[in-house]
Amino acid sequence: MAGAIDHRATPLYLEPILLLLVAAAGASSGVATYRLTRARWGRGKAPATFATEAVLVVDLVQSTYLATHYGDGLAMKARTVLRDRTLAVAKERELVFAESTGDGYFMTFGSVASAVRTALALLAELSERPPDLTPAPPLSVRAGIAYGEILLDAQGSRHGAVINKAFRLEALQREAFVNVDEDPMGPEIPAHNRVFLDEEAAQEARSSGFSPESTGFARLKGFTGLHRVYQIFAEAAQPGPATAAQGDT
């Protein structure tokens, strides 16, 4: 019938007001869920912090050579010996953090003195009580020590340039050193059984009674410019009261 009014009701779920209410309720629920999830996540994670620590990196020399010439079994035995002896001497010298690198360990200490004593004690341990790796040659290692501020994430893992520097010091080769007129390169740069320090670590070591010697300037991968490198020897260490009290070797 012309002009008749259509009295068919609009379905309830199409009512504009109802749609707005549903959308608002959904948004509120989403915000509440997000806030609750974030709050729970926040309670489970501590904020990242910074700490000033001494970083010591110890690495097994020629691990690939051991595996290819004497077999994977002997190479694994060498890694196990290094792990056990490294952790044994480190735990006696105020070890703060330790993480395996596969062929060695990355560790942090509250002081450079503890890191130096650990490195020297490990070298002495391997020299005085060499493990039986027959027919392979004696076990030898390299060590690098850096000192400064590092980042601790929520899980307690360590990050930062100071850690990278310690790894670079440990792996230094003679080719990385550069002769500088006022401080020429030392006459001998050992390829293994050595302990290298950066300038900050060397300064801290002196204040604890050690006598690090300048080895020269070197380029460190990933770092700009030249960096003065120091070396410390067991016979050059001047044991202070703290060292004697701890019975360090």
mmCIF file of C-alpha atoms in Angstrom:
data_model
loop_
_atom_site.group_PDB
_atom_site.id
_atom_site.type_symbol
_atom_site.label_atom_id
_atom_site.label_comp_id
_atom_site.label_asym_id
_atom_site.label_seq_id
_atom_site.Cartn_x
_atom_site.Cartn_y
_atom_site.Cartn_z
ATOM 1 C CA MET A 1 0.000 0.000 0.000
ATOM 2 C CA ALA A 2 1.433 3.336 -1.089
ATOM 3 C CA GLY A 3 2.652 5.538 1.740
ATOM 4 C CA ALA A 4 2.409 2.785 4.293
ATOM 5 C CA ILE A 5 4.909 2.876 7.135
ATOM 6 C CA ASP A 6 7.270 -0.094 7.417
ATOM 7 C CA HIS A 7 6.890 -1.319 10.998
ATOM 8 C CA ARG A 8 9.585 -4.059 10.765
ATOM 9 C CA ALA A 9 11.819 -3.681 13.828
ATOM 10 C CA THR A 10 15.605 -3.160 13.417
ATOM 11 C CA PRO A 11 17.433 -6.223 14.809
ATOM 12 C CA LEU A 12 18.734 -5.591 18.300
ATOM 13 C CA TYR A 13 22.343 -6.339 17.368
ATOM 14 C CA LEU A 14 22.236 -3.554 14.730
ATOM 15 C CA GLU A 15 21.094 -0.857 17.107
ATOM 16 C CA PRO A 16 23.745 1.924 16.982
ATOM 17 C CA ILE A 17 23.697 2.535 20.720
ATOM 18 C CA LEU A 18 24.160 -1.146 21.477
ATOM 19 C CA LEU A 19 27.083 -1.362 19.048
ATOM 20 C CA LEU A 20 28.770 1.570 20.769
ATOM 21 C CA LEU A 21 28.303 -0.032 24.173
ATOM 22 C CA VAL A 22 29.771 -3.337 22.987
ATOM 23 C CA ALA A 23 32.769 -1.576 21.425
ATOM 24 C CA ALA A 24 33.402 0.411 24.610
ATOM 25 C CA ALA A 25 33.182 -2.713 26.740
ATOM 26 C CA GLY A 26 35.613 -4.532 24.458
ATOM 27 C CA ALA A 27 38.095 -1.669 24.558
ATOM 28 C CA SER A 28 37.925 -1.482 28.341
ATOM 29 C CA SER A 29 38.465 -5.205 28.607
ATOM 30 C CA GLY A 30 41.471 -5.039 26.274
ATOM 31 C CA VAL A 31 43.089 -2.204 28.230
ATOM 32 C CA ALA A 32 42.523 -4.031 31.500
ATOM 33 C CA THR A 33 44.048 -7.238 30.103
ATOM 34 C CA TYR A 34 47.066 -5.320 28.756
ATOM 35 C CA ARG A 35 47.642 -3.570 32.081
ATOM 36 C CA LEU A 36 47.320 -6.821 34.017
ATOM 37 C CA THR A 37 49.729 -8.647 31.700
ATOM 38 C CA ARG A 38 52.233 -5.799 31.828
ATOM 39 C CA ALA A 39 52.022 -5.630 35.616
ATOM 40 C CA ARG A 40 52.659 -9.360 35.917
ATOM 41 C CA TRP A 41 55.566 -9.139 33.453
ATOM 42 C CA GLY A 42 57.012 -6.207 35.365
ATOM 43 C CA ARG A 43 56.854 -8.058 38.670
ATOM 44 C CA GLY A 44 58.831 -10.938 37.150
ATOM 45 C CA LYS A 45 61.632 -8.797 35.724
ATOM 46 C CA ALA A 46 64.057 -6.611 37.610
ATOM 47 C CA PRO A 47 65.209 -3.426 35.852
ATOM 48 C CA ALA A 48 68.623 -3.457 34.167
ATOM 49 C CA THR A 49 71.406 -2.032 36.305
ATOM 50 C CA PHE A 50 75.072 -1.111 35.985
ATOM 51 C CA ALA A 51 78.001 -2.413 38.004
ATOM 52 C CA THR A 52 81.731 -1.733 38.024
ATOM 53 C CA GLU A 53 83.522 -5.062 37.822
ATOM 54 C CA ALA A 54 86.741 -6.665 36.650
ATOM 55 C CA VAL A 55 86.217 -8.912 33.637
ATOM 56 C CA LEU A 56 88.479 -11.940 33.176
ATOM 57 C CA VAL A 57 88.390 -14.009 29.993
ATOM 58 C CA VAL A 58 90.304 -17.309 29.906
ATOM 59 C CA ASP A 59 90.627 -19.322 26.709
ATOM 60 C CA LEU A 60 92.167 -22.656 25.749
ATOM 61 C CA VAL A 61 94.945 -22.279 23.166
ATOM 62 C CA GLN A 62 94.691 -24.295 19.929
ATOM 63 C CA SER A 63 91.532 -26.180 20.821
ATOM 64 C CA THR A 64 90.839 -26.869 17.135
ATOM 65 C CA TYR A 65 94.349 -28.299 16.743
ATOM 66 C CA LEU A 66 93.746 -30.651 19.655
ATOM 67 C CA ALA A 67 90.534 -31.922 18.086
ATOM 68 C CA THR A 68 91.908 -32.394 14.571
ATOM 69 C CA HIS A 69 95.226 -33.968 15.604
ATOM 70 C CA TYR A 70 94.306 -35.920 18.743
ATOM 71 C CA GLY A 71 90.562 -36.441 18.448
ATOM 72 C CA ASP A 72 87.412 -34.878 19.853
ATOM 73 C CA GLY A 73 87.621 -36.993 23.000
ATOM 74 C CA LEU A 74 90.959 -35.542 24.053
ATOM 75 C CA ALA A 75 89.864 -32.020 23.115
ATOM 76 C CA MET A 76 86.781 -32.441 25.312
ATOM 77 C CA LYS A 77 88.961 -33.703 28.159
ATOM 78 C CA ALA A 78 91.132 -30.583 27.839
ATOM 79 C CA ARG A 79 88.055 -28.332 28.015
ATOM 80 C CA THR A 80 86.743 -30.204 31.043
ATOM 81 C CA VAL A 81 90.080 -29.885 32.865
ATOM 82 C CA LEU A 82 90.226 -26.170 32.095
ATOM 83 C CA ARG A 83 86.645 -25.685 33.299
ATOM 84 C CA ASP A 84 87.174 -27.526 36.562
ATOM 85 C CA ARG A 85 90.455 -25.848 37.432
ATOM 86 C CA THR A 86 89.327 -22.390 36.380
ATOM 87 C CA LEU A 87 86.190 -22.492 38.511
ATOM 88 C CA ALA A 88 88.090 -23.998 41.440
ATOM 89 C CA VAL A 89 90.617 -21.137 41.624
ATOM 90 C CA ALA A 90 87.994 -18.474 40.804
ATOM 91 C CA LYS A 91 85.568 -19.513 43.549
ATOM 92 C CA GLU A 92 88.349 -19.072 46.106
ATOM 93 C CA ARG A 93 88.895 -15.482 44.933
ATOM 94 C CA GLU A 94 85.514 -13.766 45.153
ATOM 95 C CA LEU A 95 84.031 -14.885 41.835
ATOM 96 C CA VAL A 96 80.855 -12.910 41.047
ATOM 97 C CA PHE A 97 79.723 -14.294 37.679
ATOM 98 C CA ALA A 98 80.888 -17.078 35.354
ATOM 99 C CA GLU A 99 79.778 -18.190 31.907
ATOM 100 C CA SER A 100 81.278 -20.850 29.652
ATOM 101 C CA THR A 101 82.540 -19.751 26.242
ATOM 102 C CA GLY A 102 83.005 -23.287 24.962
ATOM 103 C CA ASP A 103 86.815 -23.247 25.019
ATOM 104 C CA GLY A 104 87.116 -21.257 28.220
ATOM 105 C CA TYR A 105 85.335 -18.958 30.623
ATOM 106 C CA PHE A 106 84.155 -15.377 30.913
ATOM 107 C CA MET A 107 84.052 -14.254 34.561
ATOM 108 C CA THR A 108 83.611 -11.099 36.605
ATOM 109 C CA PHE A 109 84.994 -10.139 40.009
ATOM 110 C CA GLY A 110 84.432 -7.312 42.435
ATOM 111 C CA SER A 111 88.051 -6.193 42.074
ATOM 112 C CA VAL A 112 90.906 -6.385 39.595
ATOM 113 C CA ALA A 113 93.074 -7.912 42.322
ATOM 114 C CA SER A 114 90.767 -10.953 42.496
ATOM 115 C CA ALA A 115 90.769 -11.308 38.715
ATOM 116 C CA VAL A 116 94.578 -11.082 38.552
ATOM 117 C CA ARG A 117 95.030 -13.578 41.378
ATOM 118 C CA THR A 118 92.658 -15.975 39.652
ATOM 119 C CA ALA A 119 94.528 -15.756 36.336
ATOM 120 C CA LEU A 120 97.941 -16.177 37.960
ATOM 121 C CA ALA A 121 96.722 -19.027 40.150
ATOM 122 C CA LEU A 122 95.322 -20.825 37.102
ATOM 123 C CA LEU A 123 98.633 -20.495 35.221
ATOM 124 C CA ALA A 124 100.504 -21.800 38.256
ATOM 125 C CA GLU A 125 98.051 -24.664 38.675
ATOM 126 C CA LEU A 126 98.456 -25.789 35.069
ATOM 127 C CA SER A 127 102.235 -25.490 35.309
ATOM 128 C CA GLU A 128 102.722 -27.202 38.663
ATOM 129 C CA ARG A 129 100.066 -29.887 38.164
ATOM 130 C CA PRO A 130 99.827 -30.368 34.397
ATOM 131 C CA PRO A 131 96.906 -32.603 33.408
ATOM 132 C CA ASP A 132 97.674 -35.838 31.616
ATOM 133 C CA LEU A 133 96.697 -35.176 28.013
ATOM 134 C CA THR A 134 99.073 -37.711 26.477
ATOM 135 C CA PRO A 135 99.908 -37.729 23.605
ATOM 136 C CA ALA A 136 98.898 -34.071 23.261
ATOM 137 C CA PRO A 137 101.208 -31.255 24.398
ATOM 138 C CA PRO A 138 100.705 -29.556 27.809
ATOM 139 C CA LEU A 139 97.584 -27.468 28.272
ATOM 140 C CA SER A 140 98.102 -23.752 27.677
ATOM 141 C CA VAL A 141 95.783 -20.760 28.000
ATOM 142 C CA ARG A 142 95.512 -17.031 27.413
ATOM 143 C CA ALA A 143 93.845 -14.495 29.718
ATOM 144 C CA GLY A 144 92.574 -10.942 29.269
ATOM 145 C CA ILE A 145 91.436 -8.567 32.022
ATOM 146 C CA ALA A 146 89.503 -5.312 31.602
ATOM 147 C CA TYR A 147 87.906 -3.082 34.209
ATOM 148 C CA GLY A 148 84.947 -0.726 34.099
ATOM 149 C CA GLU A 149 81.185 -0.313 34.091
ATOM 150 C CA ILE A 150 79.098 -3.127 32.617
ATOM 151 C CA LEU A 151 75.371 -3.646 32.131
ATOM 152 C CA LEU A 152 73.470 -6.295 34.079
ATOM 153 C CA ASP A 153 70.190 -7.283 32.449
ATOM 154 C CA ALA A 154 67.092 -8.599 34.219
ATOM 155 C CA GLN A 155 68.503 -12.142 34.242
ATOM 156 C CA GLY A 156 71.866 -11.039 35.650
ATOM 157 C CA SER A 157 73.779 -11.577 32.406
ATOM 158 C CA ARG A 158 76.598 -9.144 31.644
ATOM 159 C CA HIS A 159 76.914 -6.879 28.586
ATOM 160 C CA GLY A 160 79.061 -3.982 27.418
ATOM 161 C CA ALA A 161 82.255 -2.705 25.824
ATOM 162 C CA VAL A 162 84.413 -3.657 28.833
ATOM 163 C CA ILE A 163 83.547 -7.319 28.253
ATOM 164 C CA ASN A 164 84.345 -7.027 24.551
ATOM 165 C CA LYS A 165 87.697 -5.463 25.414
ATOM 166 C CA ALA A 166 88.626 -8.353 27.705
ATOM 167 C CA PHE A 167 87.912 -10.795 24.872
ATOM 168 C CA ARG A 168 90.022 -8.717 22.471
ATOM 169 C CA LEU A 169 92.917 -8.617 24.961
ATOM 170 C CA GLU A 170 92.805 -12.365 25.452
ATOM 171 C CA ALA A 171 92.961 -13.024 21.697
ATOM 172 C CA LEU A 172 95.641 -10.438 20.829
ATOM 173 C CA GLN A 173 98.241 -11.487 18.270
ATOM 174 C CA ARG A 174 101.635 -9.890 17.751
ATOM 175 C CA GLU A 175 100.460 -8.417 14.433
ATOM 176 C CA ALA A 176 97.997 -6.186 16.316
ATOM 177 C CA PHE A 177 100.787 -4.321 18.132
ATOM 178 C CA VAL A 178 102.178 -1.092 16.723
ATOM 179 C CA ASN A 179 105.541 0.499 17.474
ATOM 180 C CA VAL A 180 105.159 3.946 18.999
ATOM 181 C CA ASP A 181 108.237 6.149 19.463
ATOM 182 C CA GLU A 182 107.621 7.079 23.080
ATOM 183 C CA ASP A 183 106.606 3.552 24.052
ATOM 184 C CA PRO A 184 108.036 0.901 21.709
ATOM 185 C CA MET A 185 106.683 -2.608 21.637
ATOM 186 C CA GLY A 186 108.187 -4.973 24.148
ATOM 187 C CA PRO A 187 110.818 -7.474 22.984
ATOM 188 C CA GLU A 188 108.590 -10.499 23.518
ATOM 189 C CA ILE A 189 104.865 -11.027 23.219
ATOM 190 C CA PRO A 190 104.038 -14.583 24.297
ATOM 191 C CA ALA A 191 101.424 -16.443 22.297
ATOM 192 C CA HIS A 192 100.106 -18.354 25.317
ATOM 193 C CA ASN A 193 100.257 -18.660 29.110
ATOM 194 C CA ARG A 194 99.998 -14.902 29.504
ATOM 195 C CA VAL A 195 97.793 -12.325 31.216
ATOM 196 C CA PHE A 196 97.032 -9.054 29.357
ATOM 197 C CA LEU A 197 95.337 -6.045 31.020
ATOM 198 C CA ASP A 198 93.892 -2.789 29.746
ATOM 199 C CA GLU A 199 94.949 0.557 31.232
ATOM 200 C CA GLU A 200 92.116 0.744 33.752
ATOM 201 C CA ALA A 201 92.790 -2.773 35.011
ATOM 202 C CA ALA A 202 96.540 -2.099 35.200
ATOM 203 C CA GLN A 203 95.956 1.012 37.297
ATOM 204 C CA GLU A 204 93.732 -0.911 39.708
ATOM 205 C CA ALA A 205 96.260 -3.751 39.857
ATOM 206 C CA ARG A 206 99.042 -1.354 40.904
ATOM 207 C CA SER A 207 96.931 -0.074 43.772
ATOM 208 C CA SER A 208 96.652 -3.683 44.993
ATOM 209 C CA GLY A 209 100.400 -4.306 44.980
ATOM 210 C CA PHE A 210 100.896 -5.848 41.551
ATOM 211 C CA SER A 211 103.425 -4.630 38.984
ATOM 212 C CA PRO A 212 101.990 -4.849 35.465
ATOM 213 C CA GLU A 213 104.458 -4.054 32.685
ATOM 214 C CA SER A 214 103.635 -2.163 29.502
ATOM 215 C CA THR A 215 103.726 -4.420 26.457
ATOM 216 C CA GLY A 216 103.015 -1.615 23.986
ATOM 217 C CA PHE A 217 100.125 -0.251 21.973
ATOM 218 C CA ALA A 218 97.754 -2.441 20.006
ATOM 219 C CA ARG A 219 94.722 -2.168 17.810
ATOM 220 C CA LEU A 220 91.670 -3.866 19.275
ATOM 221 C CA LYS A 221 89.001 -5.058 16.865
ATOM 222 C CA GLY A 222 85.837 -3.028 17.248
ATOM 223 C CA PHE A 223 87.588 -0.209 19.167
ATOM 224 C CA THR A 224 88.961 2.998 17.691
ATOM 225 C CA GLY A 225 92.553 4.148 18.065
ATOM 226 C CA LEU A 226 95.443 2.448 19.798
ATOM 227 C CA HIS A 227 95.219 0.942 23.264
ATOM 228 C CA ARG A 228 98.051 0.479 25.715
ATOM 229 C CA VAL A 229 98.317 -3.147 26.760
ATOM 230 C CA TYR A 230 99.898 -4.386 29.979
ATOM 231 C CA GLN A 231 101.143 -7.796 30.939
ATOM 232 C CA ILE A 232 101.462 -9.218 34.413
ATOM 233 C CA PHE A 233 103.754 -12.046 35.464
ATOM 234 C CA ALA A 234 103.583 -14.247 38.536
ATOM 235 C CA GLU A 235 107.088 -13.217 39.591
ATOM 236 C CA ALA A 236 106.206 -9.525 39.133
ATOM 237 C CA ALA A 237 103.295 -9.678 41.549
ATOM 238 C CA GLN A 238 103.897 -8.067 44.912
ATOM 239 C CA PRO A 239 101.618 -9.974 47.310
ATOM 240 C CA GLY A 240 99.956 -7.585 49.721
ATOM 241 C CA PRO A 241 98.320 -8.464 53.024
ATOM 242 C CA ALA A 242 95.096 -9.537 51.332
ATOM 243 C CA THR A 243 96.945 -11.890 49.020
ATOM 244 C CA ALA A 244 98.902 -13.512 51.834
ATOM 245 C CA ALA A 245 95.787 -13.885 53.950
ATOM 246 C CA GLN A 246 94.011 -15.730 51.169
ATOM 247 C CA GLY A 247 96.968 -18.033 50.601
ATOM 248 C CA ASP A 248 97.093 -17.306 46.866
ATOM 249 C CA THR A 249 99.715 -18.965 44.772
#
